[in-house]
Amino acid sequence: MQKLALHWKHAGTRTGLVPTMGCLHAGHLSLVQRARRVVGKNGAVVVSIYVNPTQFGPAEDFSKYPRDLKRDLKLCRGAGVDVVFAPTDREMYPALECGDMSPLSKRRHVGAVQHFSTYVVEEKLSQRMEGASRPAHFRGVTTVVAKLFHLVLPDVAVFGQKDFQQATIIQRMVADLNFPVKIVVAPTVRERDGLALSSRNQYLTGDLRRQATVLWCAIQMARVTAKKSKTFSALQLKAAVKKLVECEPDAKLDYVEFFEPETLAPVANVTRGTQMALAVFVGQTRLIDNARI
Ligand code: AMP
């Protein structure tokens, strides 16, 4: 991949990267379209497909995360992607060479990570929300994205607003560590009923799919509340969101936060322009969403 990327660089071909974990859906494909628009028809669009073990916690869904490379390749071909980069664990993390697919975070305890010991860690923006609920998650994300940037050498990389905190952290990493990559953040693609597209939506069987719309309902409720009263206490709104979410029999709020979109700093009062993010367990499935109020 790096050889090809260097070839493109020398030939003056603009390269756009869309990092994914595969099991592609229309949200991912919208990022591909965006990458194509930025690099032009003579540019190269690369989609990486890699379920990165270092961003999953030991109790998370790494091993059962949906994978369907054959279908993904077909979708990428149809979307005009030039190269799909789908490395193996062994290529990305030599420590996993014995074929054990368990997350590295689990294996750290047994001292298995002998051939991989360098991580990229963002220390401020990753403290709250996803970072608080999923320790070591963002360390895995920044590390794998840094590796992908070195492998693909993209001029531009496209991320989804769906993972708002992740996109903000990547932008910070790129600025802090002088990566010569332009980061584009593309809007969240939703189902008709507001549910944000996600590979994990496949887990939502039976009534869970209906219950999953509660994240979008919570966002709408916050918007309506803030509109009615111009400014509104974040604490009160958090309590109202919790109540709304937990009206659904299988839904449990993990967190809801109201914050400044650039700094991710929590706000005491919600007004127009405040960003909202929430994580909800619907059955066993953990879903996230966010929006500008
Ligand atoms: P994932 O495969 O879930 O790691 O996501 C890969 C990229 O696609 C990330 O930048 C996500 O933010 C983005 N993405 C995921 N779901 C959506 C969506 N519904 N709309 C737009 N982008 C998305």
mmCIF file of C-alpha atoms and ligand atoms in Angstrom:
data_model
loop_
_atom_site.group_PDB
_atom_site.id
_atom_site.type_symbol
_atom_site.label_atom_id
_atom_site.label_comp_id
_atom_site.label_asym_id
_atom_site.label_seq_id
_atom_site.Cartn_x
_atom_site.Cartn_y
_atom_site.Cartn_z
ATOM 1 C CA MET A 1 0.000 0.000 0.000
ATOM 2 C CA GLN A 2 2.752 2.431 0.918
ATOM 3 C CA LYS A 3 4.653 1.677 -2.296
ATOM 4 C CA LEU A 4 1.542 2.433 -4.345
ATOM 5 C CA ALA A 5 0.905 5.578 -2.300
ATOM 6 C CA LEU A 6 4.470 6.796 -2.944
ATOM 7 C CA HIS A 7 3.999 6.098 -6.633
ATOM 8 C CA TRP A 8 0.838 8.229 -6.627
ATOM 9 C CA LYS A 9 2.644 10.979 -4.729
ATOM 10 C CA HIS A 10 5.461 11.102 -7.269
ATOM 11 C CA ALA A 11 2.976 11.073 -10.140
ATOM 12 C CA GLY A 12 1.070 14.013 -8.573
ATOM 13 C CA THR A 13 -2.108 11.961 -8.065
ATOM 14 C CA ARG A 14 -4.287 13.384 -5.297
ATOM 15 C CA THR A 15 -5.317 10.700 -2.822
ATOM 16 C CA GLY A 16 -8.409 10.544 -0.630
ATOM 17 C CA LEU A 17 -8.766 8.041 2.197
ATOM 18 C CA VAL A 18 -11.962 6.818 3.843
ATOM 19 C CA PRO A 19 -11.083 4.721 6.905
ATOM 20 C CA THR A 20 -13.773 2.182 7.841
ATOM 21 C CA MET A 21 -14.306 -1.035 9.749
ATOM 22 C CA GLY A 22 -16.239 -2.480 6.819
ATOM 23 C CA CYS A 23 -19.767 -3.843 6.666
ATOM 24 C CA LEU A 24 -20.359 -0.822 4.510
ATOM 25 C CA HIS A 25 -23.603 1.126 4.301
ATOM 26 C CA ALA A 26 -24.847 4.301 2.639
ATOM 27 C CA GLY A 27 -23.152 6.411 5.343
ATOM 28 C CA HIS A 28 -19.733 5.058 4.363
ATOM 29 C CA LEU A 29 -20.554 5.474 0.669
ATOM 30 C CA SER A 30 -21.420 9.134 1.219
ATOM 31 C CA LEU A 31 -17.868 9.589 2.553
ATOM 32 C CA VAL A 32 -16.518 7.893 -0.578
ATOM 33 C CA GLN A 33 -18.481 10.325 -2.761
ATOM 34 C CA ARG A 34 -17.134 13.218 -0.745
ATOM 35 C CA ALA A 35 -13.557 11.935 -1.134
ATOM 36 C CA ARG A 36 -14.086 11.626 -4.894
ATOM 37 C CA ARG A 37 -15.409 15.200 -5.089
ATOM 38 C CA VAL A 38 -12.305 16.468 -3.283
ATOM 39 C CA VAL A 39 -9.652 14.525 -5.268
ATOM 40 C CA GLY A 40 -11.418 14.740 -8.635
ATOM 41 C CA LYS A 41 -11.844 12.075 -11.287
ATOM 42 C CA ASN A 42 -8.094 11.695 -11.799
ATOM 43 C CA GLY A 43 -7.433 11.315 -8.105
ATOM 44 C CA ALA A 44 -7.280 8.040 -6.196
ATOM 45 C CA VAL A 45 -9.906 7.105 -3.619
ATOM 46 C CA VAL A 46 -8.837 4.499 -1.073
ATOM 47 C CA VAL A 47 -11.218 2.819 1.365
ATOM 48 C CA SER A 48 -9.543 1.028 4.235
ATOM 49 C CA ILE A 49 -11.451 -1.836 5.787
ATOM 50 C CA TYR A 50 -10.053 -2.961 9.084
ATOM 51 C CA VAL A 51 -11.745 -3.964 12.317
ATOM 52 C CA ASN A 52 -9.079 -2.557 14.583
ATOM 53 C CA PRO A 53 -8.648 -4.715 17.694
ATOM 54 C CA THR A 54 -6.894 -2.011 19.740
ATOM 55 C CA GLN A 55 -9.979 0.218 19.817
ATOM 56 C CA PHE A 56 -12.215 -2.455 21.363
ATOM 57 C CA GLY A 57 -12.363 -3.115 25.082
ATOM 58 C CA PRO A 58 -12.080 -6.690 26.384
ATOM 59 C CA ALA A 59 -15.845 -6.955 26.971
ATOM 60 C CA GLU A 60 -16.821 -5.357 23.657
ATOM 61 C CA ASP A 61 -18.009 -6.815 20.352
ATOM 62 C CA PHE A 62 -14.658 -7.181 18.513
ATOM 63 C CA SER A 63 -15.059 -10.849 17.650
ATOM 64 C CA LYS A 64 -18.709 -10.595 16.627
ATOM 65 C CA TYR A 65 -18.423 -7.248 14.823
ATOM 66 C CA PRO A 66 -20.092 -7.832 11.406
ATOM 67 C CA ARG A 67 -17.639 -8.568 8.594
ATOM 68 C CA ASP A 68 -18.488 -9.121 4.916
ATOM 69 C CA LEU A 69 -15.510 -8.281 2.733
ATOM 70 C CA LYS A 70 -17.006 -9.765 -0.414
ATOM 71 C CA ARG A 71 -20.072 -7.537 -0.214
ATOM 72 C CA ASP A 72 -17.912 -4.535 0.751
ATOM 73 C CA LEU A 73 -15.698 -5.007 -2.304
ATOM 74 C CA LYS A 74 -18.747 -5.084 -4.544
ATOM 75 C CA LEU A 75 -20.105 -1.877 -2.998
ATOM 76 C CA CYS A 76 -16.712 -0.186 -3.350
ATOM 77 C CA ARG A 77 -16.449 -1.216 -6.986
ATOM 78 C CA GLY A 78 -19.913 0.221 -7.627
ATOM 79 C CA ALA A 79 -18.970 3.453 -5.874
ATOM 80 C CA GLY A 80 -15.873 3.983 -8.029
ATOM 81 C CA VAL A 81 -13.317 3.306 -5.291
ATOM 82 C CA ASP A 82 -9.823 2.818 -6.755
ATOM 83 C CA VAL A 83 -8.247 0.730 -4.017
ATOM 84 C CA VAL A 84 -9.597 -1.146 -1.017
ATOM 85 C CA PHE A 85 -6.916 -1.574 1.614
ATOM 86 C CA ALA A 86 -7.926 -4.452 3.876
ATOM 87 C CA PRO A 87 -4.898 -5.437 5.941
ATOM 88 C CA THR A 88 -4.761 -8.405 8.296
ATOM 89 C CA ASP A 89 -4.165 -8.125 12.040
ATOM 90 C CA ARG A 90 -0.780 -9.645 11.501
ATOM 91 C CA GLU A 91 0.186 -6.890 9.083
ATOM 92 C CA MET A 92 -1.091 -4.104 11.298
ATOM 93 C CA TYR A 93 0.019 -5.512 14.646
ATOM 94 C CA PRO A 94 2.786 -8.117 14.423
ATOM 95 C CA ALA A 95 2.029 -9.135 18.014
ATOM 96 C CA LEU A 96 -1.106 -10.890 16.804
ATOM 97 C CA GLU A 97 0.883 -13.182 14.525
ATOM 98 C CA CYS A 98 -0.199 -16.374 16.277
ATOM 99 C CA GLY A 99 -3.638 -15.816 14.769
ATOM 100 C CA ASP A 100 -5.344 -14.985 18.047
ATOM 101 C CA MET A 101 -8.100 -12.525 17.167
ATOM 102 C CA SER A 102 -8.748 -11.307 20.687
ATOM 103 C CA PRO A 103 -8.285 -7.586 21.313
ATOM 104 C CA LEU A 104 -4.795 -6.448 22.154
ATOM 105 C CA SER A 105 -6.114 -4.691 25.230
ATOM 106 C CA LYS A 106 -7.012 -8.084 26.657
ATOM 107 C CA ARG A 107 -3.665 -9.562 25.762
ATOM 108 C CA ARG A 108 -1.666 -6.759 27.358
ATOM 109 C CA HIS A 109 -2.174 -8.466 30.692
ATOM 110 C CA VAL A 110 -0.324 -11.546 29.557
ATOM 111 C CA GLY A 111 2.487 -9.508 28.047
ATOM 112 C CA ALA A 112 1.669 -10.644 24.531
ATOM 113 C CA VAL A 113 2.320 -7.318 22.829
ATOM 114 C CA GLN A 114 5.986 -7.820 22.224
ATOM 115 C CA HIS A 115 6.216 -6.572 18.681
ATOM 116 C CA PHE A 116 4.026 -3.529 18.959
ATOM 117 C CA SER A 117 4.592 -0.934 21.666
ATOM 118 C CA THR A 118 4.120 2.509 20.127
ATOM 119 C CA TYR A 119 0.769 4.261 20.481
ATOM 120 C CA VAL A 120 -0.566 7.695 19.584
ATOM 121 C CA VAL A 121 -2.490 9.185 22.502
ATOM 122 C CA GLU A 122 -4.597 12.361 22.503
ATOM 123 C CA GLU A 123 -4.829 13.475 26.092
ATOM 124 C CA LYS A 124 -7.582 16.081 26.408
ATOM 125 C CA LEU A 125 -10.487 15.692 24.000
ATOM 126 C CA SER A 126 -10.597 11.947 24.583
ATOM 127 C CA GLN A 127 -11.252 12.126 28.318
ATOM 128 C CA ARG A 128 -15.030 12.406 28.325
ATOM 129 C CA MET A 129 -18.018 10.742 26.623
ATOM 130 C CA GLU A 130 -16.769 7.814 24.462
ATOM 131 C CA GLY A 131 -13.362 8.048 26.134
ATOM 132 C CA ALA A 132 -14.868 7.759 29.616
ATOM 133 C CA SER A 133 -17.169 4.872 28.649
ATOM 134 C CA ARG A 134 -14.587 3.029 26.550
ATOM 135 C CA PRO A 135 -11.116 3.336 28.093
ATOM 136 C CA ALA A 136 -8.283 2.906 25.551
ATOM 137 C CA HIS A 137 -10.784 3.261 22.667
ATOM 138 C CA PHE A 138 -9.391 6.528 21.338
ATOM 139 C CA ARG A 139 -5.804 5.391 21.853
ATOM 140 C CA GLY A 140 -6.637 2.557 19.462
ATOM 141 C CA VAL A 141 -8.355 4.920 17.028
ATOM 142 C CA THR A 142 -5.571 7.536 16.898
ATOM 143 C CA THR A 143 -2.932 4.815 16.618
ATOM 144 C CA VAL A 144 -4.604 2.996 13.740
ATOM 145 C CA VAL A 145 -5.486 6.229 11.917
ATOM 146 C CA ALA A 146 -1.873 7.429 12.239
ATOM 147 C CA LYS A 147 -0.730 4.083 10.805
ATOM 148 C CA LEU A 148 -3.247 4.365 7.944
ATOM 149 C CA PHE A 149 -2.069 7.900 7.180
ATOM 150 C CA HIS A 150 1.533 6.644 6.947
ATOM 151 C CA LEU A 151 0.506 3.727 4.759
ATOM 152 C CA VAL A 152 -1.863 5.529 2.376
ATOM 153 C CA LEU A 153 -0.245 9.013 2.473
ATOM 154 C CA PRO A 154 -3.588 10.688 1.699
ATOM 155 C CA ASP A 155 -3.960 14.366 0.809
ATOM 156 C CA VAL A 156 -7.445 14.239 2.300
ATOM 157 C CA ALA A 157 -9.197 11.868 4.686
ATOM 158 C CA VAL A 158 -12.968 11.833 5.162
ATOM 159 C CA PHE A 159 -14.617 11.031 8.485
ATOM 160 C CA GLY A 160 -18.270 10.990 9.481
ATOM 161 C CA GLN A 161 -19.917 13.433 11.834
ATOM 162 C CA LYS A 162 -21.686 10.369 13.218
ATOM 163 C CA ASP A 163 -18.556 9.875 15.360
ATOM 164 C CA PHE A 164 -18.263 13.529 16.309
ATOM 165 C CA GLN A 165 -15.754 13.149 19.138
ATOM 166 C CA GLN A 166 -13.581 10.857 16.995
ATOM 167 C CA ALA A 167 -13.510 13.386 14.137
ATOM 168 C CA THR A 168 -12.568 16.177 16.559
ATOM 169 C CA ILE A 169 -9.763 14.074 18.049
ATOM 170 C CA ILE A 170 -8.410 13.157 14.613
ATOM 171 C CA GLN A 171 -8.393 16.837 13.642
ATOM 172 C CA ARG A 172 -6.431 17.592 16.809
ATOM 173 C CA MET A 173 -3.978 14.746 16.183
ATOM 174 C CA VAL A 174 -3.353 15.961 12.638
ATOM 175 C CA ALA A 175 -2.725 19.523 13.858
ATOM 176 C CA ASP A 176 -0.597 18.479 16.843
ATOM 177 C CA LEU A 177 1.581 16.000 14.951
ATOM 178 C CA ASN A 178 1.798 17.907 11.638
ATOM 179 C CA PHE A 179 0.250 15.259 9.414
ATOM 180 C CA PRO A 180 0.011 16.780 5.904
ATOM 181 C CA VAL A 181 -3.606 15.591 5.589
ATOM 182 C CA LYS A 182 -6.769 17.655 5.170
ATOM 183 C CA ILE A 183 -9.578 16.282 7.326
ATOM 184 C CA VAL A 184 -13.103 16.537 5.936
ATOM 185 C CA VAL A 185 -16.059 15.773 8.200
ATOM 186 C CA ALA A 186 -19.200 14.683 6.326
ATOM 187 C CA PRO A 187 -22.793 14.748 7.633
ATOM 188 C CA THR A 188 -24.533 11.769 9.227
ATOM 189 C CA VAL A 189 -26.680 9.678 6.892
ATOM 190 C CA ARG A 190 -29.914 8.520 8.528
ATOM 191 C CA GLU A 191 -32.744 6.082 7.972
ATOM 192 C CA ARG A 192 -36.142 7.639 7.213
ATOM 193 C CA ASP A 193 -37.083 7.427 10.888
ATOM 194 C CA GLY A 194 -33.941 9.267 11.974
ATOM 195 C CA LEU A 195 -31.820 6.316 13.101
ATOM 196 C CA ALA A 196 -28.210 7.000 12.098
ATOM 197 C CA LEU A 197 -26.882 4.294 9.765
ATOM 198 C CA SER A 198 -24.401 2.049 11.543
ATOM 199 C CA SER A 199 -22.910 -1.381 10.931
ATOM 200 C CA ARG A 200 -24.132 -2.256 14.435
ATOM 201 C CA ASN A 201 -27.773 -1.677 13.411
ATOM 202 C CA GLN A 202 -27.639 -5.274 12.130
ATOM 203 C CA TYR A 203 -27.757 -6.389 15.745
ATOM 204 C CA LEU A 204 -31.169 -4.722 16.208
ATOM 205 C CA THR A 205 -33.621 -7.569 15.841
ATOM 206 C CA GLY A 206 -37.381 -7.463 16.404
ATOM 207 C CA ASP A 207 -38.665 -4.550 18.458
ATOM 208 C CA LEU A 208 -35.115 -3.318 19.211
ATOM 209 C CA ARG A 209 -34.982 -1.640 15.795
ATOM 210 C CA ARG A 210 -38.028 0.482 16.691
ATOM 211 C CA GLN A 211 -36.664 1.260 20.148
ATOM 212 C CA ALA A 212 -33.392 2.439 18.584
ATOM 213 C CA THR A 213 -35.144 5.534 17.199
ATOM 214 C CA VAL A 214 -35.131 6.860 20.755
ATOM 215 C CA LEU A 215 -31.701 8.445 20.151
ATOM 216 C CA TRP A 216 -33.137 10.588 17.354
ATOM 217 C CA CYS A 217 -36.236 11.325 19.463
ATOM 218 C CA ALA A 218 -33.963 12.561 22.261
ATOM 219 C CA ILE A 219 -32.138 14.870 19.859
ATOM 220 C CA GLN A 220 -35.438 16.240 18.560
ATOM 221 C CA MET A 221 -36.701 16.767 22.096
ATOM 222 C CA ALA A 222 -33.552 18.705 23.048
ATOM 223 C CA ARG A 223 -33.907 20.849 19.937
ATOM 224 C CA VAL A 224 -37.554 21.643 20.622
ATOM 225 C CA THR A 225 -36.844 22.419 24.289
ATOM 226 C CA ALA A 226 -33.924 24.716 23.498
ATOM 227 C CA LYS A 227 -35.958 26.478 20.803
ATOM 228 C CA LYS A 228 -38.871 27.122 23.158
ATOM 229 C CA SER A 229 -36.813 28.666 25.915
ATOM 230 C CA LYS A 230 -33.724 30.001 24.034
ATOM 231 C CA THR A 231 -31.454 28.747 26.795
ATOM 232 C CA PHE A 232 -32.000 25.715 28.994
ATOM 233 C CA SER A 233 -30.159 24.061 31.860
ATOM 234 C CA ALA A 234 -28.046 21.152 30.607
ATOM 235 C CA LEU A 235 -28.694 19.283 33.843
ATOM 236 C CA GLN A 236 -32.467 19.456 33.424
ATOM 237 C CA LEU A 237 -32.238 18.489 29.788
ATOM 238 C CA LYS A 238 -30.006 15.509 30.641
ATOM 239 C CA ALA A 239 -32.598 14.302 33.149
ATOM 240 C CA ALA A 240 -35.353 14.675 30.542
ATOM 241 C CA VAL A 241 -33.308 12.724 27.973
ATOM 242 C CA LYS A 242 -32.681 9.928 30.463
ATOM 243 C CA LYS A 243 -36.391 9.718 31.224
ATOM 244 C CA LEU A 244 -37.324 9.653 27.556
ATOM 245 C CA VAL A 245 -34.739 6.992 26.671
ATOM 246 C CA GLU A 246 -35.666 4.767 29.538
ATOM 247 C CA CYS A 247 -39.352 4.765 28.569
ATOM 248 C CA GLU A 248 -38.261 2.149 26.037
ATOM 249 C CA PRO A 249 -38.209 -1.266 27.717
ATOM 250 C CA ASP A 250 -34.762 -2.345 26.435
ATOM 251 C CA ALA A 251 -33.011 1.039 26.267
ATOM 252 C CA LYS A 252 -30.545 2.301 28.842
ATOM 253 C CA LEU A 253 -28.760 5.636 28.654
ATOM 254 C CA ASP A 254 -24.969 5.354 28.876
ATOM 255 C CA TYR A 255 -24.353 9.114 28.724
ATOM 256 C CA VAL A 256 -25.740 12.311 27.281
ATOM 257 C CA GLU A 257 -23.580 15.421 27.045
ATOM 258 C CA PHE A 258 -24.071 19.015 25.923
ATOM 259 C CA PHE A 259 -20.851 20.721 24.876
ATOM 260 C CA GLU A 260 -19.016 23.278 22.774
ATOM 261 C CA PRO A 261 -18.483 21.691 19.333
ATOM 262 C CA GLU A 262 -14.865 22.864 18.912
ATOM 263 C CA THR A 263 -13.467 22.187 22.382
ATOM 264 C CA LEU A 264 -15.913 19.476 23.535
ATOM 265 C CA ALA A 265 -16.116 21.423 26.803
ATOM 266 C CA PRO A 266 -19.411 20.728 28.613
ATOM 267 C CA VAL A 267 -21.828 23.666 28.899
ATOM 268 C CA ALA A 268 -24.113 24.475 31.816
ATOM 269 C CA ASN A 269 -26.732 26.062 29.557
ATOM 270 C CA VAL A 270 -27.896 24.715 26.245
ATOM 271 C CA THR A 271 -28.455 27.243 23.462
ATOM 272 C CA ARG A 272 -28.534 27.148 19.664
ATOM 273 C CA GLY A 273 -25.145 25.936 18.456
ATOM 274 C CA THR A 274 -24.513 23.673 21.452
ATOM 275 C CA GLN A 275 -23.562 20.141 20.400
ATOM 276 C CA MET A 276 -25.357 17.168 21.919
ATOM 277 C CA ALA A 277 -24.036 13.603 21.971
ATOM 278 C CA LEU A 278 -25.464 10.486 23.532
ATOM 279 C CA ALA A 279 -24.783 6.769 23.836
ATOM 280 C CA VAL A 280 -27.599 4.315 24.506
ATOM 281 C CA PHE A 281 -27.656 0.571 25.002
ATOM 282 C CA VAL A 282 -30.583 -0.891 23.076
ATOM 283 C CA GLY A 283 -30.605 -4.449 24.286
ATOM 284 C CA GLN A 284 -26.932 -5.482 24.111
ATOM 285 C CA THR A 285 -26.163 -3.033 21.313
ATOM 286 C CA ARG A 286 -24.496 0.245 22.125
ATOM 287 C CA LEU A 287 -25.513 3.040 19.743
ATOM 288 C CA ILE A 288 -24.213 6.605 19.550
ATOM 289 C CA ASP A 289 -25.542 9.731 17.913
ATOM 290 C CA ASN A 290 -25.035 13.474 18.049
ATOM 291 C CA ALA A 291 -26.315 16.697 16.546
ATOM 292 C CA ARG A 292 -26.091 20.459 16.737
ATOM 293 C CA ILE A 293 -28.905 21.933 18.823
HETATM 294 P P1 AMP B 1 -16.980 2.705 11.031
HETATM 295 O O1 AMP B 1 -16.907 1.714 9.914
HETATM 296 O O2 AMP B 1 -18.205 2.600 11.872
HETATM 297 O O3 AMP B 1 -15.707 2.785 11.820
HETATM 298 O O4 AMP B 1 -17.111 4.118 10.329
HETATM 299 C C1 AMP B 1 -16.189 4.546 9.360
HETATM 300 C C2 AMP B 1 -16.445 5.991 9.031
HETATM 301 O O5 AMP B 1 -17.771 6.137 8.559
HETATM 302 C C3 AMP B 1 -16.312 6.913 10.257
HETATM 303 O O6 AMP B 1 -15.693 8.124 9.872
HETATM 304 C C4 AMP B 1 -17.743 7.135 10.649
HETATM 305 O O7 AMP B 1 -17.957 8.350 11.331
HETATM 306 C C5 AMP B 1 -18.432 7.139 9.292
HETATM 307 N N1 AMP B 1 -19.861 6.821 9.436
HETATM 308 C C6 AMP B 1 -20.410 5.793 10.113
HETATM 309 N N2 AMP B 1 -21.759 5.850 10.073
HETATM 310 C C7 AMP B 1 -22.063 6.957 9.346
HETATM 311 C C8 AMP B 1 -23.290 7.575 8.939
HETATM 312 N N3 AMP B 1 -24.473 7.088 9.291
HETATM 313 N N4 AMP B 1 -23.214 8.702 8.198
HETATM 314 C C9 AMP B 1 -22.019 9.224 7.837
HETATM 315 N N5 AMP B 1 -20.833 8.695 8.193
HETATM 316 C C10 AMP B 1 -20.851 7.569 8.927
#
